[in-house]
mmCIF file of C-alpha atoms in Angstrom:
data_model
loop_
_atom_site.group_PDB
_atom_site.id
_atom_site.type_symbol
_atom_site.label_atom_id
_atom_site.label_comp_id
_atom_site.label_asym_id
_atom_site.label_seq_id
_atom_site.Cartn_x
_atom_site.Cartn_y
_atom_site.Cartn_z
ATOM 1 C CA UNK A 10 9.869 -7.798 -1.344
ATOM 2 C CA UNK A 11 7.923 -8.049 -4.426
ATOM 3 C CA UNK A 12 8.567 -7.991 -8.411
ATOM 4 C CA UNK A 13 6.405 -5.833 -10.232
ATOM 5 C CA UNK A 14 6.258 -6.626 -14.298
ATOM 6 C CA UNK A 15 4.915 -3.396 -16.190
ATOM 7 C CA UNK A 16 5.134 -4.826 -19.714
ATOM 8 C CA UNK A 17 2.996 -2.284 -21.027
ATOM 9 C CA UNK A 18 3.686 0.157 -18.436
ATOM 10 C CA UNK A 19 0.836 2.541 -17.798
ATOM 11 C CA UNK A 20 -1.122 1.521 -20.252
ATOM 12 C CA UNK A 21 -4.564 0.531 -19.373
ATOM 13 C CA UNK A 22 -7.733 0.198 -21.319
ATOM 14 C CA UNK A 23 -9.781 2.429 -17.993
ATOM 15 C CA UNK A 24 -8.591 6.408 -17.270
ATOM 16 C CA UNK A 25 -9.165 6.773 -13.853
ATOM 17 C CA UNK A 26 -9.765 10.194 -12.678
ATOM 18 C CA UNK A 27 -7.066 9.698 -9.183
ATOM 19 C CA UNK A 28 -5.181 7.516 -10.676
ATOM 20 C CA UNK A 29 -0.964 7.864 -9.303
ATOM 21 C CA UNK A 30 0.487 6.654 -13.122
ATOM 22 C CA UNK A 31 -1.812 10.070 -14.985
ATOM 23 C CA UNK A 32 1.471 11.272 -14.498
ATOM 24 C CA UNK A 33 3.114 9.571 -16.750
ATOM 25 C CA UNK A 34 0.918 8.853 -18.822
ATOM 26 C CA UNK A 35 -0.154 13.146 -19.263
ATOM 27 C CA UNK A 36 3.955 13.160 -19.924
ATOM 28 C CA UNK A 37 3.478 11.068 -22.663
ATOM 29 C CA UNK A 38 6.125 7.649 -20.971
ATOM 30 C CA UNK A 39 2.990 4.764 -21.849
ATOM 31 C CA UNK A 40 5.566 2.153 -24.485
ATOM 32 C CA UNK A 41 3.455 0.591 -26.125
ATOM 33 C CA UNK A 42 6.754 -2.525 -26.837
ATOM 34 C CA UNK A 43 8.449 -5.197 -24.728
ATOM 35 C CA UNK A 44 10.363 -7.601 -24.906
ATOM 36 C CA UNK A 45 9.450 -11.357 -23.090
ATOM 37 C CA UNK A 46 13.308 -12.494 -22.842
ATOM 38 C CA UNK A 47 14.775 -8.939 -21.219
ATOM 39 C CA UNK A 48 11.828 -9.069 -18.809
ATOM 40 C CA UNK A 49 12.950 -13.297 -17.939
ATOM 41 C CA UNK A 50 16.450 -12.374 -16.939
ATOM 42 C CA UNK A 51 15.573 -8.752 -15.290
ATOM 43 C CA UNK A 52 13.006 -11.030 -12.532
ATOM 44 C CA UNK A 53 15.999 -13.370 -12.687
ATOM 45 C CA UNK A 54 18.402 -10.499 -11.582
ATOM 46 C CA UNK A 55 15.743 -9.583 -8.285
ATOM 47 C CA UNK A 56 14.985 -12.980 -7.651
ATOM 48 C CA UNK A 57 11.749 -13.529 -6.904
ATOM 49 C CA UNK A 58 8.934 -13.883 -8.116
ATOM 50 C CA UNK A 59 6.919 -11.915 -9.908
ATOM 51 C CA UNK A 60 3.758 -9.838 -10.742
ATOM 52 C CA UNK A 61 1.759 -8.241 -13.849
ATOM 53 C CA UNK A 62 0.883 -4.785 -13.565
ATOM 54 C CA UNK A 63 -0.095 -2.241 -15.223
ATOM 55 C CA UNK A 64 -1.309 0.241 -15.843
ATOM 56 C CA UNK A 65 -4.084 -3.464 -16.822
ATOM 57 C CA UNK A 66 -1.798 -6.117 -17.232
ATOM 58 C CA UNK A 67 -4.914 -7.853 -18.853
ATOM 59 C CA UNK A 68 -4.144 -5.763 -22.015
ATOM 60 C CA UNK A 69 -0.848 -7.945 -23.135
ATOM 61 C CA UNK A 70 -2.529 -10.584 -25.330
ATOM 62 C CA UNK A 71 -2.608 -14.000 -24.265
ATOM 63 C CA UNK A 72 -0.078 -15.935 -25.716
ATOM 64 C CA UNK A 73 2.506 -13.676 -24.152
ATOM 65 C CA UNK A 74 0.672 -13.645 -20.582
ATOM 66 C CA UNK A 75 0.471 -16.926 -21.460
ATOM 67 C CA UNK A 76 4.084 -17.388 -21.902
ATOM 68 C CA UNK A 77 5.145 -15.611 -19.146
ATOM 69 C CA UNK A 78 2.727 -17.441 -16.709
ATOM 70 C CA UNK A 79 4.167 -20.943 -17.611
ATOM 71 C CA UNK A 80 7.766 -19.563 -17.153
ATOM 72 C CA UNK A 81 6.777 -17.945 -14.023
ATOM 73 C CA UNK A 82 5.147 -21.202 -13.091
ATOM 74 C CA UNK A 83 8.332 -23.445 -13.895
ATOM 75 C CA UNK A 84 11.060 -21.178 -12.209
ATOM 76 C CA UNK A 85 9.250 -20.063 -9.200
ATOM 77 C CA UNK A 86 6.258 -22.138 -8.644
ATOM 78 C CA UNK A 87 3.009 -19.322 -8.433
ATOM 79 C CA UNK A 88 2.578 -15.988 -10.035
ATOM 80 C CA UNK A 89 0.439 -12.968 -9.708
ATOM 81 C CA UNK A 90 -1.754 -10.169 -11.527
ATOM 82 C CA UNK A 91 -3.243 -6.620 -10.240
ATOM 83 C CA UNK A 92 -5.879 -5.607 -12.424
ATOM 84 C CA UNK A 93 -9.262 -3.816 -13.104
ATOM 85 C CA UNK A 94 -10.780 -6.526 -13.513
ATOM 86 C CA UNK A 95 -13.099 -6.020 -16.469
ATOM 87 C CA UNK A 96 -11.282 -7.373 -19.053
ATOM 88 C CA UNK A 97 -11.051 -10.874 -17.137
ATOM 89 C CA UNK A 98 -12.567 -13.676 -19.729
ATOM 90 C CA UNK A 99 -12.600 -17.917 -20.027
ATOM 91 C CA UNK A 100 -9.154 -18.222 -21.157
ATOM 92 C CA UNK A 101 -7.909 -16.118 -18.484
ATOM 93 C CA UNK A 102 -9.533 -18.088 -15.826
ATOM 94 C CA UNK A 103 -8.536 -21.257 -17.349
ATOM 95 C CA UNK A 104 -5.166 -19.512 -17.231
ATOM 96 C CA UNK A 105 -5.694 -18.494 -13.831
ATOM 97 C CA UNK A 106 -6.071 -22.009 -12.535
ATOM 98 C CA UNK A 107 -3.687 -23.359 -14.786
ATOM 99 C CA UNK A 108 -1.162 -21.501 -14.016
ATOM 100 C CA UNK A 109 -1.240 -20.622 -9.746
ATOM 101 C CA UNK A 110 -2.225 -16.936 -10.689
ATOM 102 C CA UNK A 111 -3.139 -15.433 -7.399
ATOM 103 C CA UNK A 112 -5.538 -12.038 -8.498
ATOM 104 C CA UNK A 113 -5.920 -8.456 -7.123
ATOM 105 C CA UNK A 114 -8.013 -6.775 -8.348
ATOM 106 C CA UNK A 115 -9.289 -2.535 -7.969
ATOM 107 C CA UNK A 116 -12.385 -1.710 -7.708
ATOM 108 C CA UNK A 117 -14.008 0.922 -5.420
ATOM 109 C CA UNK A 118 -17.028 -0.366 -5.175
ATOM 110 C CA UNK A 119 -20.683 -1.542 -6.355
ATOM 111 C CA UNK A 120 -22.329 0.236 -9.005
ATOM 112 C CA UNK A 121 -22.086 4.143 -8.753
ATOM 113 C CA UNK A 122 -19.565 3.732 -5.891
ATOM 114 C CA UNK A 123 -17.100 2.528 -9.542
ATOM 115 C CA UNK A 124 -17.898 5.888 -11.053
ATOM 116 C CA UNK A 125 -14.476 7.748 -10.335
ATOM 117 C CA UNK A 126 -12.744 4.324 -12.493
ATOM 118 C CA UNK A 127 -13.953 6.461 -15.799
ATOM 119 C CA UNK A 128 -14.229 4.592 -18.968
ATOM 120 C CA UNK A 129 -15.202 7.821 -21.371
ATOM 121 C CA UNK A 130 -18.943 7.736 -20.573
ATOM 122 C CA UNK A 131 -21.276 7.058 -18.111
ATOM 123 C CA UNK A 132 -22.968 4.199 -19.784
ATOM 124 C CA UNK A 133 -19.240 2.724 -20.235
ATOM 125 C CA UNK A 134 -17.952 3.443 -16.454
ATOM 126 C CA UNK A 135 -21.022 1.222 -15.283
ATOM 127 C CA UNK A 136 -20.647 -1.910 -17.765
ATOM 128 C CA UNK A 137 -17.001 -1.572 -17.111
ATOM 129 C CA UNK A 138 -18.058 -1.487 -13.176
ATOM 130 C CA UNK A 139 -20.406 -5.052 -13.706
ATOM 131 C CA UNK A 140 -17.841 -6.184 -15.615
ATOM 132 C CA UNK A 141 -15.501 -6.345 -13.007
ATOM 133 C CA UNK A 142 -18.018 -7.681 -10.371
ATOM 134 C CA UNK A 143 -19.479 -10.004 -12.433
ATOM 135 C CA UNK A 144 -15.207 -11.052 -12.411
ATOM 136 C CA UNK A 145 -14.918 -11.150 -8.439
ATOM 137 C CA UNK A 146 -18.135 -13.292 -8.135
ATOM 138 C CA UNK A 147 -16.765 -15.882 -10.336
ATOM 139 C CA UNK A 148 -13.552 -16.251 -9.750
ATOM 140 C CA UNK A 149 -14.986 -16.856 -5.722
ATOM 141 C CA UNK A 150 -17.363 -18.863 -7.299
ATOM 142 C CA UNK A 151 -14.689 -20.958 -8.957
ATOM 143 C CA UNK A 152 -12.885 -21.414 -5.230
ATOM 144 C CA UNK A 153 -10.149 -18.821 -6.526
ATOM 145 C CA UNK A 154 -11.441 -15.952 -5.118
ATOM 146 C CA UNK A 155 -9.743 -12.214 -5.337
ATOM 147 C CA UNK A 156 -8.124 -10.071 -3.269
ATOM 148 C CA UNK A 157 -9.284 -6.252 -3.367
ATOM 149 C CA UNK A 158 -7.982 -2.967 -3.507
ATOM 150 C CA UNK A 159 -10.354 -0.200 -2.504
ATOM 151 C CA UNK A 160 -9.971 3.514 -2.064
ATOM 152 C CA UNK A 161 -12.218 5.863 -0.673
ATOM 153 C CA UNK A 162 -12.376 9.006 -1.667
ATOM 154 C CA UNK A 163 -15.685 11.303 -2.003
ATOM 155 C CA UNK A 164 -17.453 9.411 -4.328
ATOM 156 C CA UNK A 165 -17.731 6.558 -2.572
ATOM 157 C CA UNK A 166 -17.253 6.663 1.857
ATOM 158 C CA UNK A 167 -18.994 10.347 2.347
ATOM 159 C CA UNK A 168 -21.341 9.480 5.395
ATOM 160 C CA UNK A 169 -24.326 8.872 3.047
ATOM 161 C CA UNK A 170 -22.109 6.384 0.523
ATOM 162 C CA UNK A 171 -20.888 4.397 3.833
ATOM 163 C CA UNK A 172 -23.440 1.996 4.824
ATOM 164 C CA UNK A 173 -23.435 0.896 0.343
ATOM 165 C CA UNK A 174 -20.206 0.551 0.864
ATOM 166 C CA UNK A 175 -20.268 -1.044 3.971
ATOM 167 C CA UNK A 176 -23.084 -3.600 2.542
ATOM 168 C CA UNK A 177 -20.483 -4.604 -0.254
ATOM 169 C CA UNK A 178 -18.085 -5.607 1.999
ATOM 170 C CA UNK A 179 -20.671 -7.919 3.761
ATOM 171 C CA UNK A 180 -21.772 -9.331 -0.228
ATOM 172 C CA UNK A 181 -17.866 -9.514 -0.636
ATOM 173 C CA UNK A 182 -17.365 -11.936 2.826
ATOM 174 C CA UNK A 183 -20.407 -14.033 1.664
ATOM 175 C CA UNK A 184 -18.749 -14.571 -1.890
ATOM 176 C CA UNK A 185 -15.196 -16.036 -0.727
ATOM 177 C CA UNK A 186 -13.826 -12.563 -0.474
ATOM 178 C CA UNK A 187 -11.224 -12.551 2.196
ATOM 179 C CA UNK A 188 -8.150 -9.532 1.554
ATOM 180 C CA UNK A 189 -9.361 -6.812 0.901
ATOM 181 C CA UNK A 190 -6.416 -3.214 1.596
ATOM 182 C CA UNK A 191 -7.741 0.367 2.054
ATOM 183 C CA UNK A 192 -5.343 2.667 0.094
ATOM 184 C CA UNK A 193 -6.223 6.087 1.726
ATOM 185 C CA UNK A 194 -6.226 8.637 -1.405
ATOM 186 C CA UNK A 195 -2.795 9.798 -2.968
ATOM 187 C CA UNK A 196 -3.457 13.642 -4.719
ATOM 188 C CA UNK A 197 -1.556 14.648 -7.218
ATOM 189 C CA UNK A 198 -3.072 17.852 -8.361
ATOM 190 C CA UNK A 199 -5.389 20.030 -6.808
ATOM 191 C CA UNK A 200 -8.396 18.640 -9.746
ATOM 192 C CA UNK A 201 -8.229 15.608 -8.198
ATOM 193 C CA UNK A 202 -8.605 17.052 -4.098
ATOM 194 C CA UNK A 203 -11.556 19.116 -5.306
ATOM 195 C CA UNK A 204 -12.898 16.804 -6.744
ATOM 196 C CA UNK A 205 -12.549 13.635 -5.626
ATOM 197 C CA UNK A 206 -10.570 14.194 -1.678
ATOM 198 C CA UNK A 207 -12.060 13.546 1.982
ATOM 199 C CA UNK A 208 -11.499 15.832 4.480
ATOM 200 C CA UNK A 209 -9.759 14.705 8.081
ATOM 201 C CA UNK A 210 -13.139 14.843 9.456
ATOM 202 C CA UNK A 211 -14.400 12.443 6.625
ATOM 203 C CA UNK A 212 -11.409 10.164 5.828
ATOM 204 C CA UNK A 213 -11.570 9.905 9.531
ATOM 205 C CA UNK A 214 -15.154 9.124 10.000
ATOM 206 C CA UNK A 215 -14.659 6.604 7.403
ATOM 207 C CA UNK A 216 -11.465 4.781 7.812
ATOM 208 C CA UNK A 217 -13.142 4.587 11.579
ATOM 209 C CA UNK A 218 -16.350 2.822 9.776
ATOM 210 C CA UNK A 219 -14.376 0.249 8.377
ATOM 211 C CA UNK A 220 -12.911 -0.527 11.748
ATOM 212 C CA UNK A 221 -16.418 -1.046 13.368
ATOM 213 C CA UNK A 222 -17.298 -3.453 9.978
ATOM 214 C CA UNK A 223 -14.172 -5.329 10.365
ATOM 215 C CA UNK A 224 -15.217 -6.441 14.141
ATOM 216 C CA UNK A 225 -18.506 -7.352 12.381
ATOM 217 C CA UNK A 226 -16.724 -9.415 9.755
ATOM 218 C CA UNK A 227 -15.769 -13.301 10.243
ATOM 219 C CA UNK A 228 -14.266 -14.375 7.496
ATOM 220 C CA UNK A 229 -12.837 -10.936 5.208
ATOM 221 C CA UNK A 230 -9.934 -8.891 6.523
ATOM 222 C CA UNK A 231 -8.749 -5.542 5.898
ATOM 223 C CA UNK A 232 -4.774 -5.750 6.663
ATOM 224 C CA UNK A 233 -4.465 -1.759 7.298
ATOM 225 C CA UNK A 234 -5.882 -2.140 10.515
ATOM 226 C CA UNK A 235 -3.700 -5.705 11.026
ATOM 227 C CA UNK A 236 -0.551 -4.294 10.512
ATOM 228 C CA UNK A 237 -1.461 -0.813 12.411
ATOM 229 C CA UNK A 238 -2.491 -2.930 15.577
ATOM 230 C CA UNK A 239 1.170 -5.155 14.932
ATOM 231 C CA UNK A 240 2.751 -1.620 14.352
ATOM 232 C CA UNK A 241 1.655 -0.975 17.511
ATOM 233 C CA UNK A 242 2.253 -3.946 20.027
ATOM 234 C CA UNK A 243 5.927 -4.233 17.673
ATOM 235 C CA UNK A 244 5.062 -7.109 16.022
ATOM 236 C CA UNK A 245 5.295 -6.013 12.311
ATOM 237 C CA UNK A 246 7.197 -8.999 10.584
ATOM 238 C CA UNK A 247 4.438 -8.217 8.038
ATOM 239 C CA UNK A 248 3.858 -4.567 6.908
ATOM 240 C CA UNK A 249 2.351 -3.196 3.910
ATOM 241 C CA UNK A 250 5.612 -0.833 2.134
ATOM 242 C CA UNK A 251 3.556 2.587 3.583
ATOM 243 C CA UNK A 252 4.694 1.820 7.201
ATOM 244 C CA UNK A 253 8.388 0.574 6.194
ATOM 245 C CA UNK A 254 10.880 3.621 5.716
ATOM 246 C CA UNK A 255 10.160 3.623 2.380
ATOM 247 C CA UNK A 256 13.237 5.685 0.658
ATOM 248 C CA UNK A 257 11.730 6.783 -2.592
ATOM 249 C CA UNK A 258 14.677 6.745 -5.146
ATOM 250 C CA UNK A 259 15.087 2.562 -4.283
ATOM 251 C CA UNK A 260 12.204 1.668 -2.777
ATOM 252 C CA UNK A 261 12.576 -1.464 -1.368
ATOM 253 C CA UNK A 262 9.576 -3.200 -1.549
ATOM 254 C CA UNK A 263 8.715 -2.936 -5.150
ATOM 255 C CA UNK A 264 11.335 -3.750 -8.083
ATOM 256 C CA UNK A 265 9.840 -3.110 -10.823
ATOM 257 C CA UNK A 266 10.724 -4.620 -13.640
ATOM 258 C CA UNK A 267 9.855 -2.091 -17.342
ATOM 259 C CA UNK A 268 8.768 -4.147 -20.413
ATOM 260 C CA UNK A 269 12.195 -3.896 -22.157
ATOM 261 C CA UNK A 270 14.088 -4.730 -18.995
ATOM 262 C CA UNK A 271 15.330 -1.388 -17.043
ATOM 263 C CA UNK A 272 14.949 -1.211 -13.182
ATOM 264 C CA UNK A 273 11.952 1.357 -11.884
ATOM 265 C CA UNK A 274 10.016 1.908 -8.255
ATOM 266 C CA UNK A 275 7.291 2.016 -7.034
ATOM 267 C CA UNK A 276 5.121 4.150 -9.658
ATOM 268 C CA UNK A 277 3.337 6.147 -6.578
ATOM 269 C CA UNK A 278 7.035 8.072 -6.128
ATOM 270 C CA UNK A 279 6.736 9.123 -10.020
ATOM 271 C CA UNK A 280 5.980 13.222 -9.457
ATOM 272 C CA UNK A 281 7.236 14.503 -12.267
ATOM 273 C CA UNK A 282 5.449 11.545 -14.287
ATOM 274 C CA UNK A 283 9.242 10.518 -15.285
ATOM 275 C CA UNK A 284 9.907 7.039 -14.022
ATOM 276 C CA UNK A 285 13.457 6.906 -12.520
ATOM 277 C CA UNK A 286 16.393 4.251 -12.472
ATOM 278 C CA UNK A 287 16.168 3.430 -9.572
ATOM 279 C CA UNK A 288 19.316 3.783 -7.537
ATOM 280 C CA UNK A 289 21.778 1.382 -6.137
ATOM 281 C CA UNK A 290 22.637 2.869 -2.623
ATOM 282 C CA UNK A 291 18.923 2.775 0.147
ATOM 283 C CA UNK A 292 18.713 6.255 1.870
ATOM 284 C CA UNK A 293 16.913 7.207 5.644
ATOM 285 C CA UNK A 294 17.369 10.478 5.752
ATOM 286 C CA UNK A 295 13.985 11.842 5.011
ATOM 287 C CA UNK A 296 13.675 9.598 8.888
ATOM 288 C CA UNK A 297 16.771 10.639 9.734
ATOM 289 C CA UNK A 298 15.755 14.578 9.109
ATOM 290 C CA UNK A 299 11.620 13.794 9.801
ATOM 291 C CA UNK A 300 12.109 12.195 13.670
ATOM 292 C CA UNK A 301 13.880 15.440 14.628
ATOM 293 C CA UNK A 302 11.579 18.109 12.192
ATOM 294 C CA UNK A 303 8.933 19.891 13.479
ATOM 295 C CA UNK A 304 5.828 19.286 13.384
ATOM 296 C CA UNK A 305 5.094 22.966 11.803
ATOM 297 C CA UNK A 306 6.948 22.185 9.519
ATOM 298 C CA UNK A 307 6.432 19.267 7.731
ATOM 299 C CA UNK A 308 8.070 17.071 10.158
ATOM 300 C CA UNK A 309 7.917 14.634 13.373
ATOM 301 C CA UNK A 310 8.932 15.597 16.429
ATOM 302 C CA UNK A 311 6.872 14.265 19.335
ATOM 303 C CA UNK A 312 4.870 12.439 17.839
ATOM 304 C CA UNK A 313 4.523 9.116 19.363
ATOM 305 C CA UNK A 314 3.709 7.203 16.838
ATOM 306 C CA UNK A 315 6.166 7.631 15.316
ATOM 307 C CA UNK A 316 7.600 4.595 15.411
ATOM 308 C CA UNK A 317 4.653 2.811 13.851
ATOM 309 C CA UNK A 318 4.225 5.812 11.351
ATOM 310 C CA UNK A 319 7.160 6.726 10.091
ATOM 311 C CA UNK A 320 6.203 9.595 8.304
ATOM 312 C CA UNK A 321 3.882 7.370 5.645
ATOM 313 C CA UNK A 322 4.264 6.637 2.061
ATOM 314 C CA UNK A 323 6.522 9.331 0.820
ATOM 315 C CA UNK A 324 3.898 9.435 -2.574
ATOM 316 C CA UNK A 325 1.956 11.147 -0.064
ATOM 317 C CA UNK A 326 4.453 13.857 1.188
ATOM 318 C CA UNK A 327 3.700 17.047 1.618
ATOM 319 C CA UNK A 328 2.847 19.424 -1.852
ATOM 320 C CA UNK A 329 4.334 16.557 -2.796
ATOM 321 C CA UNK A 330 7.862 17.118 -1.301
ATOM 322 C CA UNK A 331 9.102 13.566 0.043
ATOM 323 C CA UNK A 332 10.863 15.228 2.431
ATOM 324 C CA UNK A 333 7.556 15.818 4.288
ATOM 325 C CA UNK A 334 5.487 13.620 6.592
ATOM 326 C CA UNK A 335 2.260 12.491 5.116
ATOM 327 C CA UNK A 336 -0.371 14.896 3.886
ATOM 328 C CA UNK A 337 -3.053 12.566 5.934
ATOM 329 C CA UNK A 338 -1.043 12.553 9.222
ATOM 330 C CA UNK A 339 -3.888 13.796 11.541
ATOM 331 C CA UNK A 340 -5.826 10.863 10.027
ATOM 332 C CA UNK A 341 -3.548 8.542 11.115
ATOM 333 C CA UNK A 342 -3.517 9.862 14.787
ATOM 334 C CA UNK A 343 -6.182 9.411 15.262
ATOM 335 C CA UNK A 344 -6.995 5.816 13.957
ATOM 336 C CA UNK A 345 -3.737 4.983 15.460
ATOM 337 C CA UNK A 346 -5.302 6.799 18.767
ATOM 338 C CA UNK A 347 -8.445 4.782 18.886
ATOM 339 C CA UNK A 348 -6.230 1.382 17.825
ATOM 340 C CA UNK A 349 -3.726 2.069 20.701
ATOM 341 C CA UNK A 350 -7.468 3.000 23.168
ATOM 342 C CA UNK A 351 -8.919 -0.224 22.340
ATOM 343 C CA UNK A 352 -5.818 -2.475 22.626
ATOM 344 C CA UNK A 353 -5.151 -1.087 26.052
ATOM 345 C CA UNK A 354 -9.461 -1.464 26.493
ATOM 346 C CA UNK A 355 -8.004 -5.164 26.201
ATOM 347 C CA UNK A 356 -5.426 -5.342 28.777
ATOM 348 C CA UNK A 357 -2.889 -4.862 26.289
ATOM 349 C CA UNK A 358 0.130 -2.622 26.281
ATOM 350 C CA UNK A 359 1.080 -0.987 22.589
ATOM 351 C CA UNK A 360 4.653 0.164 22.645
ATOM 352 C CA UNK A 361 2.919 3.658 22.558
ATOM 353 C CA UNK A 362 2.878 4.268 25.654
ATOM 354 C CA UNK A 363 5.159 1.549 27.190
ATOM 355 C CA UNK A 364 8.921 3.628 28.314
ATOM 356 C CA UNK A 365 11.087 1.144 26.330
ATOM 357 C CA UNK A 366 9.229 3.622 22.867
ATOM 358 C CA UNK A 367 12.331 6.041 23.604
ATOM 359 C CA UNK A 368 15.140 3.160 23.431
ATOM 360 C CA UNK A 369 13.273 2.468 19.688
ATOM 361 C CA UNK A 370 13.137 5.028 18.615
ATOM 362 C CA UNK A 371 17.324 5.881 19.685
ATOM 363 C CA UNK A 372 18.074 2.103 17.927
ATOM 364 C CA UNK A 373 16.566 2.484 14.953
ATOM 365 C CA UNK A 374 17.643 6.520 14.482
ATOM 366 C CA UNK A 375 21.231 4.931 14.891
ATOM 367 C CA UNK A 376 20.499 2.199 11.783
ATOM 368 C CA UNK A 377 19.276 4.184 9.664
ATOM 369 C CA UNK A 378 21.956 6.687 10.489
ATOM 370 C CA UNK A 379 24.742 3.141 9.240
ATOM 371 C CA UNK A 380 21.869 2.716 6.189
ATOM 372 C CA UNK A 381 20.278 0.186 6.648
ATOM 373 C CA UNK A 382 16.199 -1.064 8.410
ATOM 374 C CA UNK A 383 13.999 -3.613 9.588
ATOM 375 C CA UNK A 384 11.096 -3.690 11.522
ATOM 376 C CA UNK A 385 10.016 -3.003 15.256
ATOM 377 C CA UNK A 386 10.217 -6.559 16.101
ATOM 378 C CA UNK A 387 13.504 -7.341 14.137
ATOM 379 C CA UNK A 388 15.234 -3.936 16.561
ATOM 380 C CA UNK A 389 13.150 -5.328 19.385
ATOM 381 C CA UNK A 390 14.967 -8.814 18.942
ATOM 382 C CA UNK A 391 17.718 -7.156 17.841
ATOM 383 C CA UNK A 392 17.805 -4.655 21.679
ATOM 384 C CA UNK A 393 17.694 -7.925 23.428
ATOM 385 C CA UNK A 394 20.097 -10.286 21.734
ATOM 386 C CA UNK A 395 22.349 -7.193 22.753
ATOM 387 C CA UNK A 396 21.318 -6.660 26.264
ATOM 388 C CA UNK A 397 21.890 -11.011 27.366
ATOM 389 C CA UNK A 398 25.207 -10.574 25.541
ATOM 390 C CA UNK A 399 26.086 -7.927 27.536
ATOM 391 C CA UNK A 400 26.273 -4.714 25.231
ATOM 392 C CA UNK A 401 24.822 -1.511 24.793
ATOM 393 C CA UNK A 402 24.468 1.175 22.861
ATOM 394 C CA UNK A 403 27.239 4.157 23.107
ATOM 395 C CA UNK A 404 26.855 5.350 26.235
ATOM 396 C CA UNK A 405 23.815 8.849 26.589
ATOM 397 C CA UNK A 406 22.178 7.401 23.479
ATOM 398 C CA UNK A 407 20.158 5.590 24.201
ATOM 399 C CA UNK A 408 18.799 7.955 27.193
ATOM 400 C CA UNK A 409 19.702 11.080 26.796
ATOM 401 C CA UNK A 410 21.825 12.809 23.164
ATOM 402 C CA UNK A 411 18.689 11.592 21.677
ATOM 403 C CA UNK A 412 16.458 14.600 21.542
ATOM 404 C CA UNK A 413 12.444 13.262 22.041
ATOM 405 C CA UNK A 414 10.906 16.063 23.716
ATOM 406 C CA UNK A 415 7.879 14.270 25.045
ATOM 407 C CA UNK A 416 6.005 12.197 27.759
ATOM 408 C CA UNK A 417 5.727 8.076 26.923
ATOM 409 C CA UNK A 418 1.515 9.746 27.208
ATOM 410 C CA UNK A 419 1.725 12.611 24.578
ATOM 411 C CA UNK A 420 -1.362 13.483 22.778
ATOM 412 C CA UNK A 421 1.002 12.284 19.394
#
């Protein structure tokens, strides 16, 4: 769980053209004030350390940043921030070091490859990108290498752009960056799709190229592919939220705290520009339904990668309707098949090819029906413990009563 502390909500200093927070900005839901004591109380209610988030978190005045981070260090022993890096200055660097702030920077590539992170004019956009690149270099020199979030799209990951992207990632590794997270573009409007979305085949080619690049790199890791391999092998105790049966009304992995202490969800689920109040009870109806619903109707029935993907993030669901599976389904299937084949070639046996998959699916359905969830690894441990204790699932539940409709080596 992470607590995202958003003093100024979605307020930002640039205008990323594809940003999933744009519906909130378009609706005018951008706060102008915050209450530090109310935010502290809300963070304590959530019970965990926090990451300053936006919009752009560095729009918060430096005195208030210092007050929050000093409290965060004393209370939790560390701090975090996610930023576009444009505003980072000497005082921020001092505070990052003094208050043990882990810095995450969002950037889509060097120079023109970052143009979708628009700053009003092309000249200002390039100037902003140069500042972000300089901030990454400085943080590495200062011994505080940031983690990066990169969103591949038509302007930075088309076939002609990929060599430049790969060279940039090699330079990042040489600088000292060790963690890079790839985010699939979230398309929340036709204009975004037309301007920035890669086709399914283009997305697959781009992400497959990053798998190949990752094998070449030694210290820079792309956690997306680590996640996918761990999911395939059922060793997924530590994976990112998009793989973990997220309820869009509670978003267990993201506990949002807004500027006046109100609780909120992950912003990727806000499709109407409204930051809905977090629900108190988590539900898994989406996953129970996806498992049974034919793929031609937006579901995941008969897919051997369902346990790993679970329909992926509801923020990327077909037609923006969280009840559907992700609109990037074909790309994810292709990547899971690619990684599955590599594991098999290495003499490893993914759950997606194992007869145990059906029993594991049945255990997940039982658990979701009871209102709880865990990792594949957690379910398999529970199954082993129940078997060792001489227990069993209800008669027929595992092997007969739950329709699966696919062979162990089906196409997914």
